[in-house]
Amino acid sequence: MNEEIVTKNILSAEEINRCIAVLEQLNAETSQIFEIPKEQRTALIKAAGKFSRPDREEFAKRKKDAKALAKRKEEKRDRTARKETGIRSAREASIFVAPKLLASNELLNKEVLELKVPRICYVCKTKFTKMHHFYDTMCTDCGDFNYAKRFQTADVNGQIAVITGSRLKIGYHITLMLLRGGATVIATTRFPVDSAIRFAKEEDFKDWGHRLKIHGLDLRHIPSVEIFCNFIEQKYGRLDILINNAAQTVRRPAGFYTHLIENEEKPISSFHSDVQSLLCDHLNCLEELKVLTIGASSNQNMPVTWHGPEPGIGLRASAKLSQIPYSFDNTLVAQEVFPEGKLDADLQQVDLRKTNSWRLKLGQIETTEMIEVQLVNSVAPFVLCNRLSEVMKKDNTGKKHIINVSAMEGKFYRDFKEDRHPHTNMAKAALNMLTHTAAGTLAKDGIFMNAVDTGWV
């Protein structure tokens, strides 16, 4: 029950003290009772008697109310305790900043919070009451393990990595970890300028900025993915790590990305030199594409078209492609569901839609969205693995890795399967099967392919 509804009629201390004072005065000077009009006196005596000597039904109700109040207090105390964990505190900030590793002496001095109501660990499913200092949904054992892994580093100096979906969240922080470990990272995103601006703001950018190459790439356009693979083959000639992180879980209409387009369309020269340096590799790729250009786009009514005569539209106009509307988007009023200037903690557009495809069942999902999900979540990763694994085989170091970011929705052996979002389930299941099928053979060439369930992010 909503706490505000429960507590909105609570008497103030002043009101209670005034009530006590009136009753004490009447008890001290009983003659005053008879000065009260009979009707009021009768009502007062009845109310006082009912309060001080409740009948069996009222007594049972009070016991029930007392238990409910105690439970609400415990829940409130537990909510407060969970809010004080590191990960929840970070989420409360208006702009999310990844928490830094706490020193061992700081951990020793941290107060261990206890929950009144046991919770079930998100990972191992055991009940726990002792709170982990960082994770609010894990027991201390799982929390300690995951906290250590969160900040684990590896020496990848001199290695070359490709990662998709690198602009936000997991992809962004994987990219940072690889860069800080010494790798050269080729990072793809549909919004390369926005991505470059974000990375250029990192405190230690000067240490690794020269090793980061950001490319605009829309994975829905598979011919562009093929061209991107050609570029990697020709420019780098070798590859050590491939991380297929990009995924489409919920389709966002054009209005969700509108606020990003202004920067994406500006001349690169108008940005700070740090931002420009991150996009140089992409510009070189686009220059090579110009050689293949046949002619101008034939449809001037759209900001860009999928099937224009120029090759590599997913590389040349990755941001603009997000602005192509679909017929079923017309039911939305962009200003209402995507209010201008309202951004979340990741500096993403706030989405006020009442429902999206994550809640939909078979028979309710648009075919175009289903196809998009397959392209991004399974077809593009297949093309990248298929093409770039050959590049990875050129020098067998025994330390090559392909990581396919999957999800529990793609598992077949779960006892209970939700009937919602079947299109994302089938895409992740396909990615899992690609991993299961190819991993054994690739391992013989020193390439270790794994699928990883990151959980909801």
Coordinates of C-alpha atoms in Angstrom, one line a residue:
M1 CA 0.0 0.0 0.0
N2 CA 1.2 3.5 -0.8
E3 CA 2.8 4.9 2.3
E4 CA 1.4 8.4 1.6
I5 CA -2.1 7.1 1.5
V6 CA -1.6 5.2 4.8
T7 CA -0.1 8.1 6.7
K8 CA -1.8 11.2 5.3
N9 CA -4.4 11.4 8.2
I10 CA -2.0 10.8 11.1
L11 CA -2.6 13.2 14.0
S12 CA 0.2 15.6 14.9
A13 CA 1.9 15.6 18.3
E14 CA 0.2 18.9 19.0
E15 CA -3.3 17.5 18.3
I16 CA -2.6 14.5 20.5
N17 CA -1.3 16.6 23.4
R18 CA -4.3 18.9 23.2
C19 CA -6.6 15.8 23.4
I20 CA -4.7 14.5 26.5
A21 CA -4.9 17.9 28.1
V22 CA -8.7 18.1 27.6
L23 CA -9.3 14.6 29.1
E24 CA -7.0 15.3 32.1
Q25 CA -8.8 18.6 32.8
L26 CA -12.1 16.9 32.7
N27 CA -10.8 14.1 35.1
A28 CA -9.4 16.8 37.4
E29 CA -12.6 18.8 37.5
T30 CA -15.4 16.4 36.9
S31 CA -18.0 19.1 37.5
Q32 CA -17.0 20.5 34.0
I33 CA -18.5 17.4 32.5
F34 CA -22.0 18.5 33.3
E35 CA -21.3 21.9 31.8
I36 CA -21.0 20.1 28.4
P37 CA -24.3 19.9 26.4
K38 CA -25.9 16.5 26.9
E39 CA -25.5 15.4 23.2
Q40 CA -21.8 16.3 23.2
R41 CA -21.2 14.7 26.6
T42 CA -22.8 11.4 25.5
A43 CA -20.7 11.4 22.3
L44 CA -17.5 12.2 24.3
I45 CA -18.1 9.4 26.8
K46 CA -18.9 6.9 24.0
A47 CA -15.7 7.8 22.1
A48 CA -13.5 7.7 25.2
G49 CA -15.0 4.4 26.3
K50 CA -14.6 2.9 22.8
F51 CA -10.9 4.0 22.7
S52 CA -10.0 2.8 26.2
R53 CA -12.1 -0.4 26.2
P54 CA -12.3 -1.8 22.7
D55 CA -14.6 -4.8 22.0
R56 CA -13.2 -8.0 20.6
E57 CA -13.6 -7.0 17.0
E58 CA -11.9 -3.6 17.5
F59 CA -9.1 -5.3 19.5
A60 CA -8.4 -7.7 16.7
K61 CA -8.4 -4.8 14.2
R62 CA -5.9 -2.9 16.3
K63 CA -3.5 -5.9 16.5
K64 CA -3.7 -6.2 12.7
D65 CA -3.0 -2.5 12.3
A66 CA -0.1 -2.7 14.7
K67 CA 1.5 -5.5 12.7
A68 CA 0.9 -3.7 9.4
L69 CA 2.5 -0.5 10.8
A70 CA 5.5 -2.5 12.2
K71 CA 5.9 -4.1 8.8
R72 CA 5.8 -0.8 7.0
K73 CA 8.4 0.6 9.3
E74 CA 10.7 -2.4 8.6
E75 CA 10.2 -2.1 4.9
K76 CA 11.0 1.6 5.0
R77 CA 14.1 0.9 7.1
D78 CA 15.1 -1.7 4.6
R79 CA 14.5 0.6 1.6
T80 CA 16.7 3.2 3.3
A81 CA 19.4 0.6 3.9
R82 CA 19.3 -0.5 0.2
K83 CA 19.5 3.1 -0.9
E84 CA 22.8 3.5 0.9
T85 CA 24.6 0.7 -1.1
G86 CA 27.1 2.0 -3.6
I87 CA 25.2 1.0 -6.7
R88 CA 21.9 2.5 -5.6
S89 CA 23.6 5.8 -4.4
A90 CA 25.1 6.1 -7.9
R91 CA 21.8 5.6 -9.6
E92 CA 20.2 8.3 -7.4
A93 CA 22.5 10.9 -9.0
S94 CA 21.0 13.1 -11.8
I95 CA 23.9 12.0 -14.1
F96 CA 25.3 8.5 -13.6
V97 CA 29.0 8.3 -12.8
A98 CA 30.5 4.9 -12.3
P99 CA 31.6 4.5 -8.7
K100 CA 35.3 4.0 -8.1
L101 CA 36.9 1.1 -6.3
L102 CA 36.9 1.5 -2.5
A103 CA 40.2 1.0 -0.7
S104 CA 40.4 -1.9 1.8
N105 CA 40.5 0.5 4.8
E106 CA 37.3 2.2 3.5
L107 CA 35.6 -1.2 3.3
L108 CA 36.6 -2.1 6.8
N109 CA 35.2 1.1 8.2
K110 CA 31.9 0.8 6.3
E111 CA 28.9 0.0 8.5
V112 CA 27.3 -3.4 7.8
L113 CA 23.6 -2.8 7.3
E114 CA 21.1 -5.5 8.3
L115 CA 17.7 -6.0 6.7
K116 CA 14.7 -6.8 8.8
V117 CA 13.0 -8.7 6.0
P118 CA 15.2 -11.3 4.2
R119 CA 15.7 -10.8 0.5
I120 CA 16.6 -13.4 -2.2
C121 CA 20.0 -13.0 -3.8
Y122 CA 19.7 -12.1 -7.5
V123 CA 22.5 -14.5 -8.4
C124 CA 22.5 -17.6 -6.1
K125 CA 18.8 -17.3 -4.9
T126 CA 19.6 -17.8 -1.2
K127 CA 18.0 -15.6 1.4
F128 CA 20.1 -12.9 3.0
T129 CA 19.7 -10.1 5.6
K130 CA 23.3 -8.7 5.7
M131 CA 23.6 -6.1 3.1
H132 CA 26.6 -5.9 0.8
H133 CA 28.2 -2.5 0.8
F134 CA 27.8 -2.1 -3.0
Y135 CA 25.1 -4.4 -4.4
D136 CA 21.6 -4.1 -3.0
T137 CA 20.3 -7.3 -4.6
M138 CA 23.1 -9.8 -3.8
C139 CA 24.2 -11.7 -0.7
T140 CA 27.7 -10.8 0.6
D141 CA 29.4 -13.7 -1.0
C142 CA 28.0 -13.0 -4.5
G143 CA 28.5 -9.3 -3.9
D144 CA 32.2 -9.7 -3.0
F145 CA 32.8 -11.8 -6.1
N146 CA 31.0 -9.5 -8.4
Y147 CA 32.6 -6.4 -6.8
A148 CA 36.1 -7.9 -7.4
K149 CA 35.2 -8.7 -11.0
R150 CA 33.8 -5.2 -11.6
F151 CA 37.3 -3.7 -11.1
Q152 CA 39.3 -6.7 -12.4
T153 CA 41.9 -5.7 -15.0
A154 CA 44.0 -7.5 -17.5
D155 CA 47.1 -6.6 -19.5
V156 CA 45.9 -6.3 -23.1
N157 CA 48.7 -4.1 -24.2
G158 CA 49.2 -4.1 -28.0
Q159 CA 46.0 -6.0 -28.7
I160 CA 43.3 -4.8 -31.1
A161 CA 39.7 -5.1 -30.2
V162 CA 36.4 -4.4 -31.9
I163 CA 33.3 -3.7 -29.8
T164 CA 29.8 -2.9 -31.0
G165 CA 27.3 -0.7 -29.0
S166 CA 30.1 1.2 -27.3
R167 CA 28.4 4.5 -26.6
L168 CA 26.5 3.7 -23.4
K169 CA 26.4 1.5 -20.3
I170 CA 28.1 -1.9 -20.6
G171 CA 29.7 -1.2 -24.0
Y172 CA 31.1 2.2 -22.8
H173 CA 32.7 0.7 -19.7
I174 CA 34.0 -2.4 -21.5
T175 CA 35.7 0.0 -24.0
L176 CA 37.2 2.0 -21.1
M177 CA 38.5 -1.2 -19.5
L178 CA 40.2 -2.4 -22.7
L179 CA 41.7 1.1 -23.3
R180 CA 43.0 1.3 -19.8
G181 CA 44.5 -2.2 -20.2
G182 CA 46.5 -1.0 -23.2
A183 CA 44.4 -2.2 -26.1
T184 CA 43.6 -0.4 -29.3
V185 CA 39.8 -0.3 -29.5
I186 CA 37.6 0.1 -32.7
A187 CA 34.3 1.0 -31.2
T188 CA 31.0 1.2 -33.2
T189 CA 27.8 3.1 -32.5
R190 CA 25.0 4.7 -34.5
F191 CA 25.9 8.1 -32.9
P192 CA 29.7 8.5 -33.3
V193 CA 29.9 12.2 -32.4
D194 CA 28.0 11.8 -29.2
S195 CA 30.1 8.8 -28.3
A196 CA 33.3 10.8 -29.0
I197 CA 32.2 13.7 -26.8
R198 CA 31.5 11.3 -23.9
F199 CA 34.9 9.5 -24.1
A200 CA 36.8 12.8 -24.5
K201 CA 35.4 13.9 -21.1
E202 CA 37.0 11.1 -19.2
E203 CA 39.7 12.3 -16.7
D204 CA 42.4 10.0 -18.1
F205 CA 41.5 10.5 -21.8
K206 CA 45.1 11.7 -22.6
D207 CA 46.4 8.3 -21.5
W208 CA 44.5 6.3 -24.0
G209 CA 42.6 8.6 -26.4
H210 CA 45.1 7.9 -29.3
R211 CA 44.1 4.2 -29.1
L212 CA 40.4 4.7 -29.5
K213 CA 38.8 4.6 -33.0
I214 CA 35.0 5.4 -33.0
H215 CA 33.0 4.4 -36.1
G216 CA 29.4 5.2 -37.0
L217 CA 27.7 1.9 -37.9
D218 CA 24.0 0.9 -38.1
L219 CA 24.0 -2.9 -37.6
R220 CA 20.5 -3.1 -39.3
H221 CA 22.2 -2.4 -42.6
I222 CA 24.1 -5.7 -43.2
P223 CA 25.9 -4.5 -46.4
S224 CA 27.5 -1.7 -44.3
V225 CA 28.6 -4.3 -41.7
E226 CA 30.3 -6.2 -44.6
I227 CA 32.1 -3.0 -45.7
F228 CA 33.1 -2.3 -42.1
C229 CA 34.7 -5.8 -42.0
N230 CA 36.5 -5.1 -45.2
F231 CA 37.9 -1.9 -43.7
I232 CA 39.1 -3.8 -40.6
E233 CA 40.8 -6.4 -42.7
Q234 CA 42.6 -3.9 -44.9
K235 CA 43.5 -1.3 -42.2
Y236 CA 44.5 -3.5 -39.3
G237 CA 45.2 -7.0 -40.8
R238 CA 44.9 -8.6 -37.4
L239 CA 42.4 -8.8 -34.5
D240 CA 42.6 -10.1 -31.0
I241 CA 39.2 -9.4 -29.4
L242 CA 35.6 -9.1 -30.8
I243 CA 32.8 -8.2 -28.5
N244 CA 29.3 -8.3 -30.0
N245 CA 27.7 -6.1 -27.3
A246 CA 25.2 -4.1 -29.3
A247 CA 21.6 -5.3 -29.0
Q248 CA 18.1 -4.0 -29.6
T249 CA 15.8 -5.0 -26.8
V250 CA 13.1 -2.3 -27.2
R251 CA 12.8 -0.4 -30.4
R252 CA 12.9 3.4 -30.0
P253 CA 11.0 5.6 -32.4
A254 CA 12.7 8.5 -34.3
G255 CA 11.7 11.0 -31.6
F256 CA 13.8 9.3 -29.0
Y257 CA 17.0 10.1 -30.9
T258 CA 16.1 13.6 -32.2
H259 CA 18.2 15.5 -29.6
L260 CA 21.3 13.7 -30.9
I261 CA 21.0 14.6 -34.5
E262 CA 22.2 18.3 -34.3
N263 CA 25.7 17.3 -33.2
E264 CA 25.9 14.4 -35.6
E265 CA 25.2 16.7 -38.5
K266 CA 27.8 19.4 -37.6
P267 CA 31.1 19.5 -39.4
I268 CA 33.7 17.4 -37.4
S269 CA 36.0 20.4 -37.6
S270 CA 33.6 22.3 -35.3
F271 CA 34.4 20.1 -32.3
H272 CA 37.4 20.0 -30.0
S273 CA 40.5 18.4 -31.3
D274 CA 40.1 15.4 -28.9
V275 CA 36.7 14.6 -30.4
Q276 CA 38.1 15.0 -33.9
S277 CA 40.9 12.6 -33.2
L278 CA 38.5 9.9 -32.1
L279 CA 36.6 10.1 -35.4
C280 CA 39.6 10.2 -37.8
D281 CA 39.5 6.5 -38.5
H282 CA 35.8 6.7 -39.4
L283 CA 36.4 9.6 -41.7
N284 CA 39.1 7.6 -43.5
C285 CA 36.7 4.8 -43.9
L286 CA 34.1 7.2 -45.4
E287 CA 36.7 8.6 -47.8
E288 CA 37.4 5.1 -49.1
L289 CA 33.6 4.7 -49.6
K290 CA 33.5 7.7 -51.8
V291 CA 35.4 5.8 -54.4
L292 CA 32.5 3.4 -54.6
T293 CA 29.8 6.1 -54.9
I294 CA 27.6 5.8 -57.9
G295 CA 25.3 8.8 -57.6
A296 CA 23.1 10.8 -55.3
S297 CA 20.1 9.6 -53.5
S298 CA 16.9 9.5 -55.6
N299 CA 14.5 10.2 -52.7
Q300 CA 14.7 13.8 -51.5
N301 CA 11.7 13.5 -49.1
M302 CA 13.6 11.5 -46.5
P303 CA 16.7 12.6 -44.6
V304 CA 18.3 9.4 -45.9
T305 CA 17.1 6.2 -47.5
W306 CA 18.0 2.5 -47.0
H307 CA 18.2 1.6 -50.7
G308 CA 20.0 4.6 -52.2
P309 CA 22.6 4.0 -55.0
E310 CA 25.5 5.0 -52.7
P311 CA 27.0 2.0 -50.8
G312 CA 27.5 1.8 -47.0
I313 CA 24.6 3.9 -45.9
G314 CA 24.9 2.3 -42.5
L315 CA 28.4 3.8 -42.2
R316 CA 27.8 7.1 -43.9
A317 CA 24.5 8.0 -42.2
S318 CA 24.2 5.8 -39.1
A319 CA 22.6 8.6 -37.1
K320 CA 20.2 9.8 -39.8
L321 CA 18.9 6.2 -40.2
S322 CA 17.4 6.5 -36.7
Q323 CA 15.1 9.3 -38.0
I324 CA 13.3 7.1 -40.6
P325 CA 9.8 6.8 -39.2
Y326 CA 7.7 3.6 -39.4
S327 CA 4.0 3.6 -40.0
F328 CA 3.2 2.4 -36.5
D329 CA 5.1 5.3 -35.0
N330 CA 2.4 7.7 -36.2
T331 CA 0.2 6.8 -33.2
L332 CA 2.7 8.6 -30.8
V333 CA 2.8 12.3 -30.1
A334 CA 6.6 12.8 -29.9
Q335 CA 6.4 15.9 -27.7
E336 CA 4.3 14.0 -25.1
V337 CA 6.3 10.7 -24.9
F338 CA 9.7 12.3 -25.6
P339 CA 9.6 15.7 -23.8
E340 CA 12.3 18.0 -25.2
G341 CA 15.2 18.6 -22.9
K342 CA 14.3 15.8 -20.5
L343 CA 17.2 13.4 -20.2
D344 CA 17.9 10.5 -17.8
A345 CA 21.0 9.7 -15.8
D346 CA 22.7 8.3 -18.9
L347 CA 21.9 11.5 -20.8
Q348 CA 19.4 9.6 -22.8
Q349 CA 16.0 10.9 -23.9
V350 CA 13.3 10.2 -21.2
D351 CA 10.8 7.7 -22.7
L352 CA 7.2 8.2 -21.3
R353 CA 5.5 5.6 -23.5
K354 CA 3.0 3.6 -21.5
T355 CA 4.0 0.4 -23.1
N356 CA 6.6 -1.0 -25.5
S357 CA 7.5 -4.2 -27.3
W358 CA 9.0 -5.8 -24.2
R359 CA 5.5 -6.3 -22.9
L360 CA 4.0 -7.7 -26.1
K361 CA 3.2 -11.3 -27.0
L362 CA 3.0 -13.2 -30.3
G363 CA 0.4 -11.6 -32.5
Q364 CA 1.1 -8.1 -31.1
I365 CA 4.6 -7.4 -32.5
E366 CA 5.2 -5.5 -35.7
T367 CA 7.0 -7.5 -38.3
T368 CA 9.5 -4.7 -39.0
E369 CA 10.5 -4.6 -35.4
M370 CA 11.0 -8.4 -35.3
I371 CA 13.3 -8.1 -38.4
E372 CA 15.3 -5.2 -36.8
V373 CA 15.9 -7.3 -33.7
Q374 CA 17.2 -10.2 -35.7
L375 CA 19.5 -8.0 -37.7
V376 CA 21.0 -6.3 -34.7
N377 CA 21.0 -9.2 -32.2
S378 CA 22.0 -12.2 -34.4
V379 CA 22.5 -11.5 -38.1
A380 CA 25.1 -8.7 -37.6
P381 CA 27.0 -10.6 -34.9
F382 CA 27.1 -13.6 -37.3
V383 CA 28.5 -11.5 -40.1
L384 CA 31.2 -10.0 -37.7
C385 CA 32.1 -13.4 -36.4
N386 CA 32.1 -15.0 -39.9
R387 CA 34.3 -12.3 -41.4
L388 CA 36.5 -11.2 -38.6
S389 CA 37.3 -14.7 -37.2
E390 CA 39.3 -15.2 -40.4
V391 CA 41.3 -12.1 -39.5
M392 CA 41.8 -13.4 -36.0
K393 CA 43.2 -16.7 -37.3
K394 CA 46.1 -15.0 -39.1
D395 CA 48.3 -15.1 -36.0
N396 CA 47.6 -17.8 -33.5
T397 CA 48.6 -16.3 -30.2
G398 CA 46.2 -18.6 -28.2
K399 CA 44.8 -15.5 -26.6
K400 CA 42.0 -14.5 -29.0
H401 CA 38.5 -13.9 -27.7
I402 CA 35.0 -13.5 -29.2
I403 CA 32.3 -12.5 -26.7
N404 CA 28.7 -12.5 -27.6
V405 CA 26.6 -10.6 -25.2
S406 CA 23.5 -12.7 -24.7
A407 CA 20.6 -12.9 -22.2
M408 CA 18.8 -15.5 -20.1
E409 CA 15.8 -15.1 -22.5
G410 CA 17.8 -17.0 -25.1
K411 CA 18.1 -20.2 -22.9
F412 CA 16.0 -23.3 -23.7
Y413 CA 16.5 -25.1 -20.4
R414 CA 14.7 -22.7 -18.1
D415 CA 11.7 -24.3 -16.4
F416 CA 9.5 -21.2 -16.8
K417 CA 9.4 -19.1 -20.0
E418 CA 7.6 -15.8 -20.1
D419 CA 5.3 -15.5 -23.2
R420 CA 6.3 -11.9 -23.8
H421 CA 8.9 -10.4 -26.3
P422 CA 9.3 -13.7 -28.3
H423 CA 11.2 -11.8 -31.0
T424 CA 14.1 -10.8 -28.7
N425 CA 14.1 -14.3 -27.2
M426 CA 14.5 -16.0 -30.6
A427 CA 17.3 -13.5 -31.5
K428 CA 19.3 -14.3 -28.3
A429 CA 18.6 -18.0 -28.7
A430 CA 20.1 -17.8 -32.2
L431 CA 23.2 -16.0 -30.8
N432 CA 23.6 -18.7 -28.2
M433 CA 23.4 -21.4 -30.9
L434 CA 26.0 -19.6 -33.0
T435 CA 28.3 -19.7 -30.0
H436 CA 27.5 -23.3 -29.1
T437 CA 28.1 -24.4 -32.7
A438 CA 31.3 -22.5 -33.5
A439 CA 33.1 -22.3 -30.2
G440 CA 34.7 -25.8 -30.3
T441 CA 36.2 -25.3 -33.7
L442 CA 37.5 -21.8 -33.1
A443 CA 39.2 -23.0 -29.9
K444 CA 41.5 -25.1 -32.0
D445 CA 42.8 -21.9 -33.6
G446 CA 43.3 -20.2 -30.2
I447 CA 40.0 -18.2 -30.5
F448 CA 37.8 -18.6 -27.5
M449 CA 34.1 -17.8 -28.1
N450 CA 31.7 -17.4 -25.2
A451 CA 28.2 -16.1 -24.7
V452 CA 27.7 -13.9 -21.7
D453 CA 24.4 -13.1 -19.8
T454 CA 24.9 -9.6 -18.3
G455 CA 21.6 -9.4 -16.7
W456 CA 19.2 -6.4 -17.2
V457 CA 20.9 -3.1 -17.6

